[in-house]
Amino acid sequence: MEKRKEQRSLKKKSFLAKKVVVKIIAVLLLTVICGLLVINILIWTSDVSKLEKPAPQPTIIYDQHGEIASKLSNSSIEGVSLEDISDDMIHAVIATEDQRFYHHHGVNYFAITKAFVTNLFKGDVVAGGSTITQQLAKNVFLSHERTYTRKMKELILTKKIERSYTKDEILERYLNQIYFGEGAWGIQRAAQTYFGKNASDLTLSESAMLAGLIKAPSSLSPIKHFDQSVKRRNIVLTLMEKEGFITEVELKNAKADQIVLDRRKTEDEYEGNYPYYIDYLIEEAIKKYDLTENEILSGGLHIYTELNPVIQTAAEEVYNSDALFPESSSDQLIQSGSVFIHPSTGGIQALVGGRGEHTFRGFNHASQLIRQPGSTMKPLAVYTPALEQGYEPFDLLSDQPLAFEGGYQPKNSDHQYRGQTTLFDAVIHSYNIPAVWLLNEIGLEKGIQAVERFGIPLEKEDHSLSLALGGMSKGTSPLLMAQAFATFPNDGVMVEAHSILEIEDANGEIIAEWQSKATRVTEPEVAQKITYLLNGVVEKGTGKNAKISGIDVAGKTGTTQLPFEINGGSNDHWFVGYTPELVGAVWLGYDKTDEQHYLLSSSSQTATFLFKEIISKSKSELTETSFDLSLIAGNIKKALELREEEEEKAKEQAEKAREREEDEEEDDEKENKEKGKKNKDKEKDKGKDKENKGRGNGKKKEEDEED
């Protein structure tokens, strides 16, 4: 009886268990069916019509806030049908990117499973397993972030594409959409860019090379990395032989083929924002990060920069106002270039490379100009090393006619001599003789080493005392001068100037990233002393026109001589100045200076005004308004008090000397009066003697006549 009950109980439990299992299975099936239904609805509602019109991706430029500043694009993509693409090219892509392309329905589940396991062990999404259809979906419709959400969207779009197009149509669109580097979107443009031919005429070797670029267009570009590109080509050829697309003999012959490149020129039109800044950015990307102009203009890159749109706009507004510049000659425009950088980061906040009509990637007066810097060199070549050697701001320097070795005889611009002057006065009034004398005193080699520490390259011919006044065989650029002066508000540390922070390729991969390069040029105390001196230039000296209410400004003017004799003219005008947060260098001059084209006046009346206008329009970007001179405040205060005492003594001595001179003059006047009176009396006596003598002679004559 008990056994029967037990058996009934077991049967009941078994039935219930089966019922639960059935329910679970039913729920799972329902979930799967619902999931499939949802997925199919998503697939059905997805729009892939964008594939009908392929278009290249523009390169996007971002400012320092991550906002889009400008876009670059010059690609003219040319779509071609599959029949107009060589079979070798088609086979090379299939062998390399998706060997089962014609056998799956858009998704290679084996490859995805393998990638999933890899990602699981890595703890991140590091592997893909994408088919050609998936790559097409990703390139056209999605970002390149590696997340499971993006992967799900990719799968849905992939299925939609597979249902909407045949395999040949998918492959055709893929080959017309894919990026091959050097600004070449699509196989036709790639064939023309690299080999100067149509896609239908590509050889086996050329096809394999282009197919190899798909993996990494920039690092495998034959224009920049030819050897790596050839190695990749050989791998593709091996894969083609393995998949049965070519024979072993064809493989051998193709590897032996010599690749002949045809480097096509890009269009040079640019109508976007901040043209001169973009010019420099392209130049920097090419030189520092080994990109080509084609890649930059049409590579679908994302370039993050140090551009400050407020300061850049301010600079462009100033350069568009002719009233702020001297009047040019009728046949040649007075040119100018300026650059503004942040001293602690080295980031180029703004840059304008010229006046007048802009030419894309034309001559940039801010970065490419090489001119003698004039007196702006004095703080670098003379006063910084002198302070390092123990000189102080109020030490006395010689200011009298001097002749140095080789017959070099510097002159002050005002053609006056003071015998002696303080270092402070020599700086703020830009006296020449004291600067040359001081460089000679500390040793020319000290000055040369200092200039090179500041990042200014020198020629062998520059190793002379004229370096004190900016006398150089070639010269330097506004960019390098701004970078050098940025040392002073940054407590003696110079950070390399740069415009680019980071570059991402069309796939979202970081291909270039700024690595800070900072150099200790001088000690913080010396840097603050220079700032004190250069602040004096703006407050009391030649840079007064750069003075801005409410903001501390320091800087140095510079004016260079003409190569021919004309009174009152000059070749170059410079001002390199800074606030606590912004350093700027401004240059003016003619591109071609001659007897009919030269500057009048001096830099204190031109470059300083431009600097002031740009900074004034950028006030909203400046949070710090006062220089930190805490390391030298005590010593400067004592030196000023001592100077005041000496000046007071000098005044007293001068007053006493004046009084003595007045007394001496009075004594001389009295003495002269007495002498004059005596001389008059003598004259009278002489007159009487003559009269008497004359009378005597007359009487004698009469007597003779009578006789």
XYZ file of C-alpha atoms in Angstrom:
707
model
C 0.000 0.000 0.000
C 2.736 2.367 1.010
C 4.716 1.459 -2.091
C 1.747 2.307 -4.272
C 1.366 5.661 -2.578
C 5.047 6.286 -2.977
C 4.905 5.353 -6.674
C 1.874 7.598 -7.198
C 3.721 10.442 -5.478
C 6.773 9.918 -7.653
C 4.655 9.804 -10.814
C 2.917 12.993 -9.767
C 6.245 14.733 -9.086
C 7.633 13.458 -12.382
C 4.557 14.734 -14.191
C 4.868 18.101 -12.489
C 8.565 18.254 -13.321
C 7.843 17.454 -16.950
C 5.135 20.051 -16.947
C 7.583 22.636 -15.590
C 10.165 21.661 -18.197
C 7.561 21.922 -20.927
C 6.550 25.340 -19.646
C 10.185 26.470 -19.524
C 10.761 25.172 -23.032
C 7.588 26.861 -24.176
C 8.648 30.139 -22.569
C 12.084 29.845 -24.123
C 10.600 29.049 -27.531
C 8.191 31.939 -27.171
C 11.071 34.198 -26.144
C 13.137 33.056 -29.100
C 10.183 33.484 -31.448
C 9.491 36.954 -30.023
C 13.171 37.779 -30.203
C 13.353 36.623 -33.793
C 10.192 38.545 -34.534
C 11.620 41.701 -32.970
C 14.905 41.241 -34.783
C 13.121 40.678 -38.072
C 10.979 43.744 -37.489
C 14.168 45.740 -36.804
C 15.737 44.277 -39.939
C 12.635 44.993 -41.969
C 12.408 48.629 -40.736
C 16.129 49.366 -41.175
C 17.000 51.784 -43.947
C 20.062 50.969 -46.041
C 19.236 53.194 -49.006
C 22.342 55.244 -48.259
C 24.284 52.534 -50.068
C 22.855 53.807 -53.329
C 25.012 56.922 -53.170
C 28.543 56.308 -51.860
C 30.388 59.331 -50.464
C 33.795 59.856 -48.852
C 34.123 60.897 -45.232
C 35.479 64.394 -44.599
C 38.253 65.029 -42.098
C 36.806 66.865 -39.103
C 38.807 69.413 -37.096
C 37.888 69.974 -33.441
C 38.800 72.972 -31.274
C 40.149 72.763 -27.728
C 36.595 72.357 -26.378
C 35.871 69.343 -28.575
C 33.544 71.349 -30.809
C 33.737 71.060 -34.607
C 35.851 73.938 -35.888
C 36.127 73.010 -39.551
C 35.907 70.209 -42.078
C 38.264 69.140 -44.844
C 37.212 67.276 -47.944
C 38.383 67.226 -51.528
C 37.541 63.696 -52.609
C 35.541 63.246 -55.795
C 34.620 59.593 -55.417
C 33.904 57.756 -58.652
C 31.736 54.697 -58.381
C 32.320 51.845 -60.837
C 30.380 48.666 -61.567
C 31.755 45.255 -60.642
C 32.339 44.572 -64.340
C 34.748 47.541 -64.413
C 36.901 46.113 -61.634
C 39.603 43.598 -62.475
C 38.939 39.995 -61.390
C 42.300 39.970 -59.614
C 41.135 42.863 -57.438
C 37.875 41.120 -56.551
C 39.653 37.866 -55.744
C 42.320 39.642 -53.676
C 39.680 41.310 -51.491
C 37.704 38.106 -50.979
C 40.850 36.084 -50.146
C 41.951 38.724 -47.646
C 38.759 39.969 -46.043
C 36.115 37.247 -46.311
C 36.934 33.858 -47.871
C 33.355 32.544 -47.385
C 31.680 35.671 -48.763
C 29.654 33.831 -51.426
C 28.670 31.024 -49.006
C 27.289 32.777 -45.903
C 24.283 35.022 -45.456
C 26.141 38.038 -44.191
C 27.420 36.620 -40.926
C 30.220 34.108 -40.378
C 29.038 32.515 -37.127
C 32.206 30.501 -36.685
C 34.325 33.641 -36.890
C 31.968 35.485 -34.523
C 32.108 32.633 -31.976
C 35.878 32.638 -32.130
C 35.944 36.418 -31.642
C 33.454 36.160 -28.739
C 35.655 33.653 -26.917
C 38.706 35.854 -27.498
C 36.887 38.897 -26.142
C 35.652 36.906 -23.131
C 39.173 35.945 -22.130
C 40.530 39.435 -22.790
C 37.738 41.094 -20.808
C 37.115 43.582 -23.589
C 35.967 43.784 -27.191
C 39.269 43.339 -29.013
C 38.410 40.962 -31.860
C 35.786 41.153 -34.594
C 35.259 38.430 -37.166
C 33.422 40.763 -39.524
C 32.408 39.735 -43.020
C 32.507 42.056 -46.042
C 28.799 42.784 -45.558
C 29.374 43.632 -41.875
C 32.272 45.914 -42.765
C 30.048 47.663 -45.308
C 27.334 48.181 -42.684
C 29.845 49.480 -40.170
C 31.614 51.831 -42.569
C 28.445 53.398 -43.932
C 26.026 53.453 -41.000
C 27.834 53.081 -37.674
C 30.625 54.493 -35.556
C 33.715 52.377 -34.980
C 33.394 51.987 -31.219
C 33.842 48.431 -29.956
C 30.713 47.695 -27.917
C 28.179 44.865 -27.952
C 25.348 47.330 -28.647
C 27.099 48.556 -31.777
C 27.759 44.937 -32.784
C 24.059 44.120 -32.495
C 23.147 47.101 -34.690
C 25.757 45.930 -37.157
C 24.219 42.441 -37.340
C 20.736 43.861 -37.959
C 21.968 46.140 -40.738
C 24.015 43.300 -42.204
C 20.945 41.110 -42.507
C 19.013 43.966 -44.086
C 21.761 44.500 -46.650
C 21.883 40.791 -47.456
C 18.117 40.754 -48.005
C 18.168 43.935 -50.095
C 21.105 43.260 -52.416
C 22.715 40.375 -54.241
C 26.234 39.270 -53.336
C 27.695 41.001 -56.385
C 25.844 44.211 -55.547
C 27.144 44.065 -51.969
C 30.701 43.497 -53.145
C 30.398 46.320 -55.682
C 29.198 48.769 -53.011
C 31.896 47.601 -50.614
C 34.657 48.237 -53.154
C 33.218 51.677 -53.918
C 32.921 52.613 -50.220
C 36.096 51.259 -48.642
C 38.984 53.589 -47.788
C 42.368 52.810 -49.364
C 44.392 55.647 -47.814
C 45.826 58.848 -49.329
C 42.317 60.316 -49.538
C 41.232 57.564 -51.920
C 37.693 56.365 -51.224
C 36.645 53.547 -53.509
C 38.627 51.277 -55.769
C 38.525 53.553 -58.841
C 40.005 56.513 -56.962
C 42.564 54.208 -55.316
C 43.685 52.813 -58.683
C 44.084 56.356 -60.031
C 45.809 57.693 -56.909
C 48.425 54.961 -56.580
C 48.903 53.718 -60.134
C 47.370 56.336 -62.435
C 45.003 53.836 -64.075
C 41.424 52.583 -63.949
C 40.285 49.798 -61.647
C 39.720 47.546 -64.663
C 43.395 47.750 -65.636
C 44.926 46.738 -62.300
C 47.501 43.956 -62.464
C 47.570 41.019 -60.057
C 50.429 42.572 -58.079
C 48.734 45.978 -57.912
C 45.426 44.417 -56.897
C 47.073 42.515 -54.069
C 48.755 45.686 -52.841
C 45.475 47.632 -52.796
C 43.649 44.784 -51.053
C 46.384 44.769 -48.438
C 45.754 48.442 -47.659
C 42.246 47.817 -46.341
C 43.584 46.518 -43.019
C 45.593 49.682 -42.205
C 45.551 52.299 -44.992
C 47.922 54.721 -43.281
C 50.624 52.439 -41.907
C 50.653 50.263 -45.040
C 50.596 53.055 -47.628
C 53.165 52.372 -50.380
C 53.782 56.128 -50.666
C 54.982 56.363 -47.062
C 55.892 52.786 -46.132
C 56.771 51.058 -49.368
C 58.581 48.043 -47.883
C 55.746 47.270 -45.436
C 53.254 47.612 -48.268
C 55.177 45.105 -50.413
C 55.319 42.625 -47.528
C 51.566 42.966 -47.064
C 51.046 42.492 -50.824
C 52.978 39.225 -50.669
C 50.769 37.992 -47.821
C 47.661 38.767 -49.875
C 49.128 36.922 -52.877
C 49.819 33.895 -50.680
C 46.209 33.928 -49.434
C 44.969 34.132 -53.037
C 47.037 31.070 -53.969
C 45.761 29.224 -50.895
C 42.131 29.971 -51.849
C 42.774 28.783 -55.406
C 42.413 32.144 -57.134
C 45.940 32.002 -58.600
C 48.524 29.333 -59.340
C 51.888 28.927 -57.696
C 53.580 30.261 -60.841
C 51.348 33.343 -60.845
C 52.178 33.839 -57.171
C 55.900 33.746 -57.896
C 55.659 36.109 -60.872
C 53.432 38.595 -59.024
C 55.859 38.774 -56.094
C 58.647 39.570 -58.547
C 56.685 42.413 -60.187
C 58.096 45.917 -59.702
C 55.563 48.367 -58.315
C 55.515 51.776 -60.061
C 53.591 54.444 -58.157
C 51.862 57.448 -59.686
C 51.499 60.110 -56.981
C 48.504 62.187 -57.911
C 48.266 65.806 -56.757
C 45.325 66.903 -54.640
C 43.088 69.876 -55.235
C 44.220 72.939 -53.291
C 40.909 74.590 -52.501
C 39.827 75.383 -48.939
C 36.811 77.433 -48.018
C 36.350 76.438 -44.364
C 36.940 78.303 -41.118
C 40.326 79.441 -39.768
C 42.294 78.905 -43.005
C 45.776 79.810 -41.742
C 45.407 77.662 -38.634
C 44.292 74.753 -40.829
C 47.296 75.368 -43.099
C 49.643 75.047 -40.149
C 47.764 72.034 -38.771
C 48.224 70.197 -42.071
C 51.915 71.132 -42.077
C 52.317 69.787 -38.535
C 50.447 66.554 -39.303
C 52.703 65.912 -42.285
C 55.985 66.725 -40.534
C 55.340 65.299 -37.067
C 52.980 62.421 -37.717
C 54.017 61.249 -41.184
C 50.600 61.777 -42.772
C 50.184 62.856 -46.366
C 48.115 65.775 -47.614
C 45.707 63.351 -49.295
C 45.086 61.499 -46.045
C 44.487 64.692 -44.127
C 42.147 66.235 -46.660
C 40.006 63.201 -47.389
C 40.934 60.454 -44.994
C 37.879 60.738 -42.767
C 40.168 61.686 -39.887
C 39.148 63.282 -36.600
C 41.787 65.812 -35.566
C 41.594 67.301 -32.062
C 43.491 70.571 -31.681
C 44.533 73.353 -29.289
C 42.593 75.948 -31.309
C 40.844 78.592 -29.200
C 38.034 79.917 -31.434
C 37.679 83.188 -29.492
C 41.357 84.135 -29.800
C 41.555 82.889 -33.396
C 38.504 84.940 -34.362
C 39.974 87.989 -32.614
C 43.220 87.646 -34.553
C 41.402 87.238 -37.866
C 39.244 90.308 -37.182
C 42.366 92.388 -36.524
C 44.041 91.124 -39.704
C 40.947 91.953 -41.729
C 41.095 95.589 -40.591
C 43.437 97.509 -42.902
C 43.142 100.568 -40.650
C 45.284 98.832 -38.016
C 48.194 98.367 -40.438
C 50.552 100.922 -42.003
C 49.649 102.027 -45.500
C 51.126 99.721 -48.115
C 52.626 100.635 -51.457
C 50.300 100.390 -54.451
C 51.954 97.266 -55.874
C 52.834 95.310 -52.732
C 50.951 94.657 -49.503
C 52.679 95.004 -46.151
C 52.547 91.451 -44.842
C 52.279 90.178 -41.304
C 52.126 86.980 -39.296
C 51.237 86.310 -35.689
C 50.877 83.323 -33.402
C 49.543 82.967 -29.855
C 50.318 80.012 -27.590
C 49.562 78.936 -24.029
C 52.839 79.017 -22.071
C 52.208 76.019 -19.807
C 50.875 73.635 -22.479
C 52.585 74.919 -25.634
C 49.203 74.716 -27.346
C 48.820 77.050 -30.313
C 45.658 78.970 -29.481
C 45.569 81.107 -32.615
C 47.601 81.674 -35.760
C 47.284 84.020 -38.714
C 49.816 83.614 -41.495
C 49.212 86.616 -43.703
C 47.095 89.442 -45.062
C 45.042 89.678 -48.218
C 43.608 86.775 -50.176
C 44.351 83.394 -48.634
C 46.013 80.690 -50.717
C 45.490 77.153 -49.475
C 48.771 75.906 -48.045
C 50.505 79.037 -49.324
C 53.359 80.780 -47.536
C 52.648 81.093 -43.817
C 54.244 84.195 -42.274
C 53.599 82.905 -38.752
C 55.407 79.575 -39.055
C 57.504 79.637 -42.241
C 58.857 83.192 -42.220
C 62.576 83.486 -41.424
C 63.643 87.069 -40.603
C 66.121 88.750 -38.271
C 64.340 89.317 -34.933
C 66.041 92.595 -34.026
C 65.960 93.623 -30.364
C 63.468 90.893 -29.462
C 66.578 88.713 -29.290
C 68.077 90.722 -26.394
C 66.193 88.935 -23.578
C 67.247 85.555 -24.994
C 70.849 86.166 -26.042
C 71.936 88.729 -23.439
C 69.772 89.419 -20.433
C 68.805 85.862 -19.483
C 72.410 84.555 -19.470
C 73.572 87.776 -17.752
C 71.067 87.313 -14.920
C 72.169 83.680 -14.699
C 75.736 84.918 -14.261
C 74.750 87.100 -11.291
C 73.810 90.438 -12.845
C 70.853 92.221 -11.295
C 68.193 94.463 -12.912
C 69.676 97.680 -11.571
C 73.351 96.976 -12.127
C 75.180 99.588 -14.196
C 76.190 98.893 -17.795
C 78.466 100.868 -20.114
C 76.793 103.167 -22.638
C 79.489 104.961 -24.577
C 81.083 104.646 -28.033
C 82.818 101.272 -28.214
C 84.720 99.357 -30.873
C 84.960 95.578 -30.599
C 87.106 93.000 -32.333
C 86.714 93.113 -36.065
C 85.790 96.772 -36.013
C 82.203 96.180 -34.838
C 80.786 99.476 -33.512
C 77.160 99.256 -32.352
C 75.103 102.443 -32.067
C 72.020 103.373 -30.110
C 68.953 104.116 -32.191
C 68.728 107.631 -30.717
C 72.439 108.233 -31.460
C 73.024 109.332 -27.853
C 75.366 108.071 -25.150
C 74.798 108.163 -21.399
C 78.128 106.961 -20.128
C 76.404 104.459 -17.868
C 72.873 103.118 -17.576
C 71.140 100.473 -15.508
C 70.314 97.103 -17.005
C 66.628 97.928 -16.403
C 66.806 101.164 -18.396
C 68.803 99.475 -21.130
C 66.021 96.912 -21.541
C 62.985 99.193 -21.386
C 64.478 101.781 -23.765
C 66.122 99.130 -25.962
C 69.610 100.642 -25.879
C 71.969 98.743 -28.160
C 75.450 99.520 -26.850
C 74.797 98.279 -23.275
C 73.411 94.994 -24.656
C 76.473 94.351 -26.829
C 78.832 95.435 -24.049
C 77.108 93.065 -21.605
C 77.248 90.108 -23.999
C 80.952 90.758 -24.429
C 81.375 90.898 -20.631
C 79.631 87.573 -19.894
C 81.170 85.909 -22.960
C 79.710 85.375 -26.411
C 79.553 81.616 -25.860
C 77.102 82.114 -22.966
C 74.789 84.026 -25.275
C 75.012 81.418 -28.042
C 74.215 78.605 -25.618
C 71.252 80.528 -24.203
C 69.722 81.175 -27.630
C 70.033 77.498 -28.536
C 68.436 76.508 -25.208
C 65.503 78.695 -26.210
C 65.077 76.576 -29.333
C 66.340 79.163 -31.833
C 68.666 77.496 -34.362
C 71.865 79.408 -35.167
C 74.230 79.302 -38.097
C 78.009 79.406 -37.677
C 77.918 82.964 -39.076
C 75.667 84.005 -36.166
C 78.436 83.475 -33.606
C 79.297 87.140 -33.166
C 78.464 89.999 -30.800
C 75.848 91.307 -33.237
C 73.711 88.382 -32.007
C 72.878 90.645 -29.048
C 70.845 92.833 -31.416
C 69.292 89.970 -33.383
C 71.958 90.054 -36.077
C 71.589 86.653 -37.748
C 72.536 85.394 -41.189
C 69.026 83.992 -41.696
C 66.807 84.673 -38.711
C 63.857 82.957 -37.074
C 60.062 82.725 -37.179
C 57.276 84.273 -35.084
C 56.323 80.757 -33.943
C 59.783 80.002 -32.565
C 59.993 83.428 -30.907
C 56.625 82.931 -29.215
C 57.718 79.469 -28.062
C 60.951 80.900 -26.644
C 59.256 83.778 -24.795
C 56.705 81.333 -23.342
C 59.560 80.202 -21.094
C 59.265 83.345 -18.972
C 55.624 83.178 -17.779
C 56.091 79.414 -17.309
C 58.835 79.828 -14.668
C 61.724 78.945 -16.954
C 60.240 75.862 -18.651
C 59.697 75.868 -22.421
C 57.042 73.518 -23.839
C 57.185 72.691 -27.545
C 54.508 74.569 -29.489
C 51.919 72.386 -31.218
C 48.437 72.550 -32.693
C 47.426 68.854 -32.692
C 46.401 66.905 -29.592
C 45.185 63.688 -31.179
C 44.286 62.173 -34.541
C 41.838 59.336 -35.067
C 41.507 57.526 -38.383
C 38.231 56.764 -40.157
C 37.846 53.643 -37.989
C 38.169 55.551 -34.729
C 41.670 54.258 -34.037
C 44.165 56.727 -32.549
C 46.980 57.080 -35.076
C 48.730 60.119 -33.578
C 48.862 61.614 -30.107
C 50.699 64.623 -28.714
C 53.508 63.773 -26.303
C 54.517 66.800 -24.238
C 58.113 67.954 -24.707
C 59.189 70.353 -21.983
C 62.683 71.768 -21.431
C 64.050 73.564 -18.389
C 65.686 76.596 -20.015
C 66.406 78.734 -16.975
C 65.568 78.963 -13.283
C 62.210 80.345 -12.069
C 63.876 83.326 -10.368
C 65.641 84.355 -13.584
C 62.398 83.948 -15.564
C 60.589 86.228 -13.108
C 63.340 88.840 -13.334
C 63.017 88.853 -17.133
C 59.262 89.227 -16.777
C 59.821 92.187 -14.433
C 62.142 93.798 -16.986
C 59.824 93.149 -19.940
C 56.833 94.380 -17.991
C 58.835 97.581 -17.620
C 59.148 97.743 -21.419
C 55.348 97.872 -21.676
C 54.766 100.110 -18.664
C 57.528 102.671 -19.259
C 59.486 101.861 -22.397
C 59.260 101.132 -26.100
C 56.292 98.783 -25.690
C 53.875 101.268 -24.109
C 51.420 100.887 -26.969
C 50.887 97.246 -25.973
C 49.655 98.221 -22.512
C 46.187 96.862 -21.652
C 44.102 98.144 -18.761
C 43.589 95.515 -16.060
C 46.039 92.951 -17.476
C 49.769 92.615 -16.852
C 51.641 92.604 -20.145
C 55.354 92.052 -20.740
C 57.197 92.058 -24.019
C 59.952 93.317 -26.269
C 59.909 95.371 -29.432
C 62.270 94.776 -32.323
C 63.109 96.807 -35.424
C 65.682 95.771 -38.015
C 67.738 98.011 -40.290
C 67.345 98.279 -44.023
C 70.056 96.721 -46.206
C 70.505 100.118 -47.881
C 70.907 103.706 -46.684
C 67.589 105.554 -46.193
C 66.836 107.751 -43.219
C 63.822 106.815 -41.107
C 63.095 103.424 -42.667
C 63.221 99.840 -41.383
C 63.033 96.289 -42.685
C 61.092 94.367 -40.029
C 58.850 95.242 -37.098
C 58.470 92.775 -34.237
C 56.722 92.542 -30.913
C 56.873 89.429 -28.769
C 54.751 89.820 -25.675
C 52.785 87.901 -23.097
C 50.245 87.925 -20.299
C 50.298 85.295 -17.522
C 48.322 82.926 -19.812
C 49.010 83.874 -23.407
C 52.188 84.491 -25.407
C 52.130 86.129 -28.803
C 54.616 87.089 -31.506
C 53.742 89.628 -34.189
C 55.815 90.450 -37.287
C 55.289 93.052 -40.017
C 57.217 93.744 -43.172
C 57.312 93.516 -46.954
C 57.969 90.145 -48.530
C 60.422 91.905 -50.831
C 62.123 94.938 -49.326
C 63.784 97.451 -51.634
C 64.159 101.240 -52.072
C 60.445 101.536 -52.887
C 59.160 99.024 -50.319
C 60.156 99.467 -46.684
C 58.559 100.263 -43.347
C 58.457 103.700 -41.803
C 58.584 104.441 -38.055
C 59.382 101.575 -35.654
C 57.805 98.456 -34.167
C 56.664 100.410 -31.102
C 54.114 102.111 -33.347
C 52.844 99.089 -35.320
C 53.367 95.567 -33.959
C 52.507 96.636 -30.411
C 49.104 97.945 -31.558
C 48.270 94.663 -33.282
C 49.228 92.661 -30.190
C 47.128 94.906 -27.968
C 44.076 94.659 -30.216
C 44.172 90.856 -30.375
C 44.653 90.434 -26.621
C 41.963 93.010 -25.847
C 39.459 91.102 -27.987
C 40.446 87.881 -26.179
C 39.973 89.100 -22.594
C 37.179 86.617 -21.942
C 39.703 83.771 -22.297
C 42.151 85.189 -19.746
C 41.529 84.305 -16.106
C 44.892 85.350 -14.671
C 45.674 89.043 -14.987
C 48.786 89.526 -12.814
C 52.284 88.087 -13.107
C 53.641 85.972 -10.295
C 56.849 87.722 -9.183
C 56.855 86.281 -5.664
C 60.402 84.904 -5.927
C 61.955 88.310 -6.623
C 59.501 90.739 -5.007
C 61.668 91.320 -1.921
C 64.899 91.865 -3.831
C 63.229 94.125 -6.386
C 61.695 96.235 -3.621
C 65.095 96.691 -1.951
C 66.714 97.447 -5.293
C 64.056 100.040 -6.079
C 64.466 101.669 -2.669
C 68.228 101.763 -3.160
C 67.747 103.157 -6.658
C 65.443 105.875 -5.325
C 68.035 106.776 -2.705
C 70.757 106.932 -5.323
C 68.562 108.993 -7.616
C 67.783 111.356 -4.730
C 71.478 111.697 -3.954
C 72.181 112.251 -7.610
C 69.536 114.975 -7.690
C 71.015 116.625 -4.620
C 74.503 116.472 -6.092
C 73.195 117.818 -9.374
C 71.442 120.653 -7.527
C 74.585 121.504 -5.614
C 76.625 121.382 -8.785
C 74.082 123.667 -10.457
C 74.251 126.088 -7.550
C 78.042 126.084 -7.683
C 77.906 126.744 -11.389
C 75.518 129.651 -10.828
C 77.785 131.108 -8.130
C 80.791 130.736 -10.370
C 78.915 132.396 -13.177
C 77.993 135.349 -10.902
C 81.602 135.708 -9.772
C 82.774 135.551 -13.352
C 80.229 138.181 -14.321
C 81.399 140.565 -11.572
C 84.995 140.003 -12.470
C 84.227 140.590 -16.115
C 82.424 143.836 -15.234
C 85.403 145.124 -13.216
C 87.771 144.168 -15.992
C 85.570 145.960 -18.436
C 85.583 149.158 -16.352
C 89.350 149.097 -16.067
C 89.677 148.551 -19.794
C 87.437 151.570 -20.480
C 89.556 153.812 -18.212
C 92.676 152.661 -19.997
C 91.101 153.417 -23.349
C 90.241 156.924 -22.154
C 93.793 157.539 -21.010
C 95.138 156.283 -24.330
C 92.767 158.622 -26.126
C 93.992 161.649 -24.170
C 97.607 160.785 -24.859
C 96.913 160.543 -28.557
C 95.080 163.892 -28.511
C 97.928 165.636 -26.710
C 100.472 164.122 -28.994
C 98.427 165.157 -31.983
C 98.270 168.709 -30.758
C 102.034 168.793 -30.243
C 102.680 167.506 -33.754
C 100.349 170.110 -35.238
C 102.094 172.930 -33.493
C 105.441 171.663 -34.725
C 104.098 171.401 -38.257
C 102.853 174.928 -38.152
C 106.266 176.017 -36.953
C 107.869 174.111 -39.845
C 105.550 175.717 -42.310
C 106.287 179.039 -40.886
C 109.909 178.266 -41.318
